Coordinates of C-alpha atoms in Angstrom, one line a residue:
M1330 CA 11.4 4.1 -29.8
T1331 CA 8.0 5.1 -31.2
P1332 CA 7.6 8.8 -31.9
A1333 CA 4.5 10.4 -30.4
Q1334 CA 2.9 13.8 -30.6
G1335 CA 3.0 14.9 -27.0
P1336 CA 1.2 17.9 -25.5
L1337 CA 4.3 20.1 -25.9
T1338 CA 5.2 19.1 -29.4
G1339 CA 6.4 22.2 -31.3
Y1340 CA 7.9 24.0 -28.4
R1341 CA 11.7 24.4 -28.2
I1342 CA 13.6 24.7 -24.9
L1343 CA 17.2 25.7 -24.3
E1344 CA 18.6 24.1 -21.1
L1345 CA 21.5 25.8 -19.4
G1346 CA 21.4 23.5 -16.4
A1347 CA 23.3 21.0 -14.4
N1348 CA 22.6 18.5 -11.6
I1349 CA 18.9 17.8 -11.1
S1350 CA 16.7 20.9 -10.5
V1351 CA 16.8 21.9 -14.1
P1352 CA 17.8 18.8 -16.0
W1353 CA 15.0 16.6 -14.6
A1354 CA 12.5 19.3 -15.2
T1355 CA 13.4 19.7 -18.8
M1356 CA 13.5 15.9 -19.3
L1357 CA 9.9 15.7 -18.2
L1358 CA 9.0 18.6 -20.6
G1359 CA 10.9 16.6 -23.3
D1360 CA 8.9 13.5 -22.5
Q1361 CA 5.8 15.6 -23.3
G1362 CA 7.1 16.4 -26.7
A1363 CA 9.2 19.6 -26.3
E1364 CA 12.5 19.7 -28.2
I1365 CA 15.2 20.1 -25.6
I1366 CA 18.7 21.4 -26.4
K1367 CA 21.1 20.9 -23.5
L1368 CA 24.0 23.3 -23.6
E1369 CA 27.0 22.0 -21.7
V1370 CA 30.4 23.5 -21.1
A1371 CA 33.6 21.5 -21.4
G1372 CA 33.5 18.6 -19.0
G1373 CA 29.8 18.6 -19.0
D1374 CA 27.1 18.3 -16.4
Q1375 CA 28.7 16.9 -13.2
T1376 CA 26.0 14.3 -12.8
R1377 CA 27.7 12.5 -15.8
V1378 CA 30.0 10.9 -13.2
A1379 CA 27.4 10.5 -10.4
G1380 CA 25.9 7.1 -9.5
N1381 CA 26.4 3.7 -11.0
F1382 CA 28.4 3.6 -14.2
R1383 CA 30.0 1.3 -16.8
R1384 CA 33.7 1.0 -16.0
D1385 CA 34.6 1.1 -19.7
I1386 CA 32.5 4.2 -20.6
D1387 CA 32.9 7.7 -19.3
G1388 CA 30.3 10.4 -18.9
M1389 CA 27.1 8.3 -18.7
A1390 CA 26.6 7.5 -15.0
S1391 CA 23.1 6.6 -13.8
L1392 CA 22.2 10.0 -12.4
F1393 CA 22.7 11.7 -15.7
L1394 CA 21.2 8.8 -17.7
N1395 CA 18.0 9.0 -15.6
S1396 CA 17.6 12.8 -15.9
N1397 CA 18.5 13.6 -19.4
R1398 CA 16.6 11.6 -22.0
N1399 CA 14.8 13.3 -24.9
K1400 CA 17.6 15.9 -25.2
R1401 CA 20.4 16.8 -27.6
S1402 CA 23.7 17.8 -26.1
I1403 CA 25.9 20.6 -27.4
V1404 CA 29.1 22.0 -26.0
L1405 CA 30.1 25.7 -26.4
D1406 CA 32.9 27.7 -25.0
M1407 CA 30.8 30.2 -23.0
K1408 CA 33.8 32.2 -22.0
S1409 CA 34.4 33.1 -25.7
A1410 CA 32.6 35.7 -27.7
D1411 CA 31.8 33.1 -30.4
G1412 CA 30.3 30.7 -27.8
Q1413 CA 28.1 33.4 -26.3
A1414 CA 27.0 34.6 -29.7
A1415 CA 26.1 31.1 -30.7
A1416 CA 24.1 30.6 -27.4
Q1417 CA 22.3 33.8 -27.9
K1418 CA 21.3 32.9 -31.5
I1419 CA 20.0 29.5 -30.3
A1420 CA 18.1 31.1 -27.4
A1421 CA 16.4 33.7 -29.6
Q1422 CA 14.8 30.8 -31.6
C1423 CA 13.6 29.0 -28.5
D1424 CA 10.3 29.3 -26.7
V1425 CA 11.9 28.8 -23.2
V1426 CA 15.3 29.1 -21.6
V1427 CA 15.9 27.4 -18.2
Q1428 CA 19.0 27.9 -16.2
N1429 CA 20.4 27.2 -12.8
F1430 CA 23.7 29.1 -12.7
R1431 CA 24.5 30.9 -9.5
P1432 CA 23.0 34.4 -9.5
G1433 CA 24.9 36.7 -11.9
V1434 CA 26.7 34.0 -13.9
A1435 CA 24.2 33.9 -16.7
E1436 CA 24.6 37.6 -17.3
R1437 CA 28.4 37.3 -17.4
L1438 CA 28.0 34.6 -20.0
G1439 CA 25.7 36.7 -22.1
V1440 CA 22.6 34.6 -21.6
G1441 CA 20.8 36.5 -18.8
Y1442 CA 17.1 37.3 -19.0
E1443 CA 17.5 40.9 -20.2
Q1444 CA 20.1 39.9 -22.8
I1445 CA 17.8 37.1 -24.2
R1446 CA 14.6 39.2 -23.9
A1447 CA 16.3 41.9 -26.1
L1448 CA 16.5 39.2 -28.8
R1449 CA 13.1 37.6 -28.2
P1450 CA 10.6 39.7 -26.2
D1451 CA 8.2 36.9 -25.6
I1452 CA 10.8 34.5 -24.2
I1453 CA 9.8 32.4 -21.2
Y1454 CA 13.0 32.6 -19.1
V1455 CA 13.2 30.5 -15.9
S1456 CA 16.0 31.0 -13.3
V1457 CA 16.5 28.4 -10.6
D1458 CA 18.6 29.2 -7.6
G1459 CA 19.2 27.9 -4.1
L1460 CA 18.3 30.7 -1.7
G1461 CA 17.1 33.5 -4.0
S1462 CA 18.8 35.8 -6.4
E1463 CA 19.2 38.7 -4.0
G1464 CA 20.0 39.1 -0.3
R1465 CA 21.9 37.1 2.2
G1466 CA 21.8 33.7 0.4
A1467 CA 22.3 34.8 -3.2
A1468 CA 26.1 34.3 -3.2
R1469 CA 26.1 31.0 -1.3
R1470 CA 26.9 27.6 -2.8
V1471 CA 23.8 25.6 -2.3
Y1472 CA 23.0 21.9 -2.8
D1473 CA 20.2 19.7 -1.6
I1474 CA 21.8 19.1 1.8
V1475 CA 21.8 22.9 2.5
V1476 CA 18.1 23.2 1.7
Q1477 CA 17.2 20.1 3.7
G1478 CA 18.7 21.8 6.7
L1479 CA 17.1 25.2 6.2
A1480 CA 13.6 24.0 5.2
G1481 CA 13.3 21.5 8.1
F1482 CA 13.7 18.1 6.4
A1483 CA 16.7 17.0 8.6
R1484 CA 14.9 17.8 11.9
M1485 CA 11.6 16.2 10.8
Q1486 CA 13.3 13.0 9.8
A1487 CA 14.8 12.5 13.3
P1488 CA 13.9 9.1 14.8
R1489 CA 11.6 9.4 17.8
D1490 CA 14.0 7.4 20.0
S1491 CA 17.1 9.4 19.5
G1492 CA 15.9 12.8 18.2
E1493 CA 19.1 12.9 16.0
P1494 CA 18.5 14.9 12.8
T1495 CA 19.0 12.9 9.6
M1496 CA 18.9 13.6 5.9
V1497 CA 16.2 12.3 3.6
N1498 CA 18.1 9.7 1.6
T1499 CA 17.4 11.3 -1.8
I1500 CA 18.1 14.7 -3.4
I1501 CA 14.5 15.6 -2.5
T1502 CA 14.7 19.4 -2.6
D1503 CA 16.3 19.3 -6.1
K1504 CA 13.5 17.2 -7.3
I1505 CA 10.8 19.3 -5.7
A1506 CA 12.3 22.3 -7.4
A1507 CA 12.4 20.4 -10.7
M1508 CA 8.7 19.6 -10.5
T1509 CA 8.0 23.3 -9.7
V1510 CA 10.0 24.2 -12.8
W1511 CA 8.0 21.7 -14.9
Q1512 CA 4.7 23.2 -13.9
A1513 CA 5.9 26.8 -14.1
V1514 CA 7.1 26.4 -17.7
T1515 CA 3.8 25.0 -18.9
A1516 CA 1.8 27.7 -17.0
A1517 CA 4.0 30.5 -18.5
L1518 CA 3.5 29.0 -22.0
L1519 CA -0.2 29.0 -21.4
A1520 CA -0.1 32.6 -20.3
R1521 CA 1.8 33.5 -23.5
E1522 CA -0.7 31.7 -25.7
R1523 CA -3.6 33.6 -24.1
Q1524 CA -2.0 37.0 -23.5
G1525 CA 1.0 37.1 -25.9
I1526 CA 3.5 37.9 -23.1
G1527 CA 6.9 36.5 -22.2
Q1528 CA 8.2 36.7 -18.7
H1529 CA 11.0 35.9 -16.2
V1530 CA 10.1 33.1 -13.7
T1531 CA 12.3 32.8 -10.7
I1532 CA 12.3 29.6 -8.5
S1533 CA 14.4 29.1 -5.4
M1534 CA 14.9 25.6 -4.0
L1535 CA 14.2 26.9 -0.5
D1536 CA 10.8 28.4 -1.5
A1537 CA 9.8 25.1 -3.2
A1538 CA 10.9 23.0 -0.3
I1539 CA 9.1 25.0 2.3
A1540 CA 5.9 25.0 0.2
F1541 CA 6.2 21.2 -0.1
L1542 CA 6.5 20.8 3.7
W1543 CA 4.0 23.4 4.8
P1544 CA 0.6 21.5 4.6
D1545 CA 1.5 18.8 7.2
V1546 CA 5.0 19.2 8.7
M1547 CA 4.7 22.9 9.5
A1548 CA 1.8 22.7 12.0
D1549 CA 3.8 24.5 14.7
A1550 CA 4.6 27.3 12.3
S1551 CA 1.2 27.7 10.7
L1552 CA -1.3 27.5 13.6
T1553 CA -0.2 29.3 16.8
G1554 CA -1.7 31.0 19.8
D1555 CA -2.9 30.2 23.3
K1556 CA -6.0 28.3 22.2
V1557 CA -4.2 26.0 19.9
Q1558 CA -3.9 22.4 21.0
R1559 CA -1.0 20.4 19.5
G1560 CA -1.9 17.4 17.5
S1561 CA 0.2 14.3 17.0
F1562 CA 0.0 14.1 13.2
P1563 CA 2.2 13.2 11.5
A1564 CA 5.3 13.0 13.7
S1565 CA 4.1 10.6 16.3
V1566 CA 2.3 8.2 14.0
R1567 CA 4.2 5.0 13.4
Y1568 CA 3.7 3.4 10.0
I1569 CA 6.5 0.8 9.8
F1570 CA 6.4 -2.2 12.0
P1571 CA 8.8 -5.2 12.4
T1572 CA 7.5 -8.6 11.2
A1573 CA 8.9 -12.0 11.9
D1574 CA 11.4 -11.6 8.9
G1575 CA 11.3 -7.9 7.9
H1576 CA 9.0 -4.9 8.0
I1577 CA 5.5 -3.9 6.9
I1578 CA 3.9 -0.5 6.4
V1579 CA 0.3 0.0 7.5
G1580 CA -2.1 2.9 7.8
M1581 CA -5.1 3.5 10.1
F1582 CA -6.9 6.6 8.9
A1583 CA -10.6 6.0 7.9
Q1584 CA -12.8 3.6 9.9
P1585 CA -13.1 0.9 7.3
E1586 CA -9.3 0.8 7.1
W1587 CA -9.0 0.6 10.9
K1588 CA -11.5 -2.3 10.8
G1589 CA -9.6 -4.1 8.1
L1590 CA -6.3 -3.7 10.0
C1591 CA -7.8 -5.0 13.3
T1592 CA -9.4 -7.9 11.5
A1593 CA -6.1 -8.8 9.7
I1594 CA -4.2 -9.0 13.0
E1595 CA -7.0 -10.9 14.6
R1596 CA -7.9 -8.2 17.1
P1597 CA -11.5 -7.4 16.4
D1598 CA -11.9 -6.1 20.0
L1599 CA -9.8 -3.0 18.9
I1600 CA -12.4 -1.9 16.4
E1601 CA -14.8 -0.5 19.0
D1602 CA -12.1 0.2 21.6
P1603 CA -12.9 3.8 22.8
R1604 CA -9.2 4.6 22.7
F1605 CA -9.1 4.0 19.0
L1606 CA -12.7 4.6 17.9
T1607 CA -12.0 7.6 15.6
L1608 CA -8.9 8.9 13.8
K1609 CA -8.7 11.7 16.5
D1610 CA -8.8 9.0 19.2
R1611 CA -6.1 7.0 17.6
L1612 CA -3.9 10.1 17.3
I1613 CA -4.4 11.0 20.9
N1614 CA -3.6 7.4 22.0
V1615 CA -1.0 6.8 19.4
E1616 CA 1.7 5.4 21.7
A1617 CA -0.7 2.7 23.0
M1618 CA -1.8 1.9 19.4
N1619 CA 1.8 1.7 18.2
A1620 CA 2.7 -0.8 21.0
I1621 CA -0.2 -3.1 20.2
L1622 CA 0.5 -3.1 16.5
S1623 CA 4.2 -3.6 17.0
G1624 CA 3.6 -6.7 19.1
A1625 CA 1.1 -8.1 16.7
F1626 CA 3.1 -7.9 13.5
Q1627 CA 6.1 -9.7 14.9
S1628 CA 4.2 -12.9 14.9
R1629 CA 4.2 -13.6 11.2
P1630 CA 6.5 -13.1 8.1
S1631 CA 5.9 -10.1 5.8
T1632 CA 4.5 -12.1 2.9
E1633 CA 1.8 -13.6 5.1
W1634 CA 0.9 -10.1 6.4
I1635 CA 0.6 -8.8 2.9
D1636 CA -1.9 -11.5 2.0
R1637 CA -3.9 -10.9 5.1
L1638 CA -4.0 -7.1 4.9
E1639 CA -4.9 -7.2 1.2
A1640 CA -7.7 -9.7 1.9
N1641 CA -9.2 -7.3 4.5
D1642 CA -8.9 -4.1 2.3
A1643 CA -6.4 -2.5 4.7
V1644 CA -3.9 0.2 3.9
F1645 CA -0.5 -1.5 3.7
A1646 CA 2.7 -1.8 1.7
P1647 CA 5.8 -3.9 1.7
V1648 CA 9.1 -2.2 2.5
N1649 CA 10.8 -2.4 -0.9
G1650 CA 14.5 -1.6 -1.5
P1651 CA 15.6 -0.1 -4.9
E1652 CA 16.5 -3.6 -6.1
D1653 CA 12.9 -4.8 -5.4
V1654 CA 10.8 -2.0 -7.0
A1655 CA 11.0 -3.2 -10.7
D1656 CA 9.9 -6.7 -9.7
D1657 CA 7.0 -5.7 -7.4
P1658 CA 3.7 -7.0 -8.7
Y1659 CA 2.0 -3.7 -8.4
V1660 CA 4.7 -1.9 -10.3
I1661 CA 4.7 -4.6 -13.0
A1662 CA 0.9 -4.3 -13.3
L1663 CA 1.2 -0.6 -13.7
G1664 CA 3.9 -0.8 -16.3
T1665 CA 6.0 1.9 -14.6
I1666 CA 9.4 0.5 -15.5
E1667 CA 10.6 0.3 -19.2
D1668 CA 13.5 -1.6 -20.5
G1669 CA 15.8 0.3 -22.9
E1670 CA 18.9 -0.2 -25.0
H1671 CA 21.2 2.8 -25.0
P1672 CA 23.4 2.9 -28.1
V1673 CA 26.5 3.4 -26.0
I1674 CA 26.1 1.9 -22.6
G1675 CA 23.7 -0.9 -23.6
P1676 CA 20.6 -2.2 -21.7
Y1677 CA 19.1 -0.2 -18.8
R1678 CA 15.8 0.4 -17.1
Q1679 CA 14.0 3.7 -16.7
A1680 CA 10.8 4.9 -15.2
I1681 CA 8.2 6.1 -17.7
H1682 CA 6.7 9.6 -17.7
P1683 CA 4.5 9.9 -14.7
A1684 CA 1.5 11.6 -16.5
R1685 CA -0.4 9.5 -18.9
F1686 CA -2.2 11.5 -21.6
E1687 CA -5.1 9.9 -23.5
K1688 CA -4.8 11.9 -26.7
T1689 CA -1.2 13.3 -26.6
P1690 CA 0.9 10.7 -24.9
A1691 CA 4.3 11.4 -23.5
S1692 CA 7.1 9.2 -24.9
I1693 CA 10.7 8.4 -24.6
R1694 CA 12.2 9.3 -28.1
R1695 CA 15.8 9.8 -27.3
H1696 CA 18.3 8.2 -24.9
A1697 CA 20.4 10.5 -22.7
P1698 CA 23.1 12.0 -25.0
M1699 CA 26.8 11.7 -24.7
L1700 CA 28.6 14.9 -24.1
G1701 CA 28.5 17.2 -27.1
A1702 CA 27.1 14.4 -29.3
D1703 CA 24.8 16.8 -31.2
T1704 CA 26.9 20.0 -31.4
R1705 CA 27.5 20.0 -35.1
E1706 CA 23.9 18.9 -36.0
V1707 CA 22.3 21.6 -33.8
L1708 CA 24.7 24.4 -34.8
A1709 CA 24.0 23.6 -38.5
E1710 CA 20.3 23.8 -37.9
F1711 CA 20.7 27.3 -36.5
G1712 CA 23.0 28.4 -39.2
I1713 CA 26.1 28.6 -36.9
E1714 CA 29.6 27.8 -38.1
P1715 CA 31.4 25.6 -35.6
S1716 CA 34.4 27.3 -33.9

């Protein structure tokens, strides 16, 4: 792996996190050059056993592998005075501490905000929780499924035919929170550079999830009153249509795109059809449009539709499964997937960092660490005698 000077090179971050909302965020910060020290307790992050795994190797399942590169792992007994003292000494020499313990746990372990701020006044300290650190939800056990229900994901995913709520089939609210953490850390570091201040940043998964849904899904919550007319976007618009051998995704937003779609399905009469003349018309008459498109796409296989839609500059996509993504020609052309060789588990694939910096490139410098692999090295660097 080629070292690179990323935009966050020189910053040091202590991660006191598990699952995804903190580990994926710190991984992205690590990609950008920050030094990440992941403090784990005995047994380690529970994602070490989540997902696909090598039967002969414990503690490096795919969920952990894909969320913890560019880090060093240390294990401390945080219930002991020595473990807490070591964690405090490390935190005091870091620029950022990020944790997602349940509210009150960090303080009991000696690594709460006030405890670390007393050692380093300009610390950037980020606390991530599920439903807030105070009030009704503070004491609850919260995972992605809880936030999907509260924020509205499960209801918005309900199929039109059954109306049965269903989950988004990914831990979406954890990842939304992680990307909020990623941005918040860099913003707080910028404020410290300009103003010389540290601060406590609090992020709840529920806040982040609702903010994510608000622009489009929350129409009924954001615009109310007697004079408001309900629109059909996005709930009634159908984007996935069956083909002769599978499915295809198409869009029909701007006029050139509608023209390309109509041309591809050999229905030029629809271009000037008054029911579909503008985006507003298409949304008002969405059921009629859905019926026409559904009938048209079943006449040919998906690959033929892809060729025809691309030739007419339409908005379209294949319906890839996880096993298809790495081999998709668009993904290959973009170079999104990188092959790696982990020193313990062997060959694997990973997605590269999503932001491409011209002058300060992000890079993958370290594979995800085995549990506690770097404890002695890190403790020695901070002048701490192992227990």
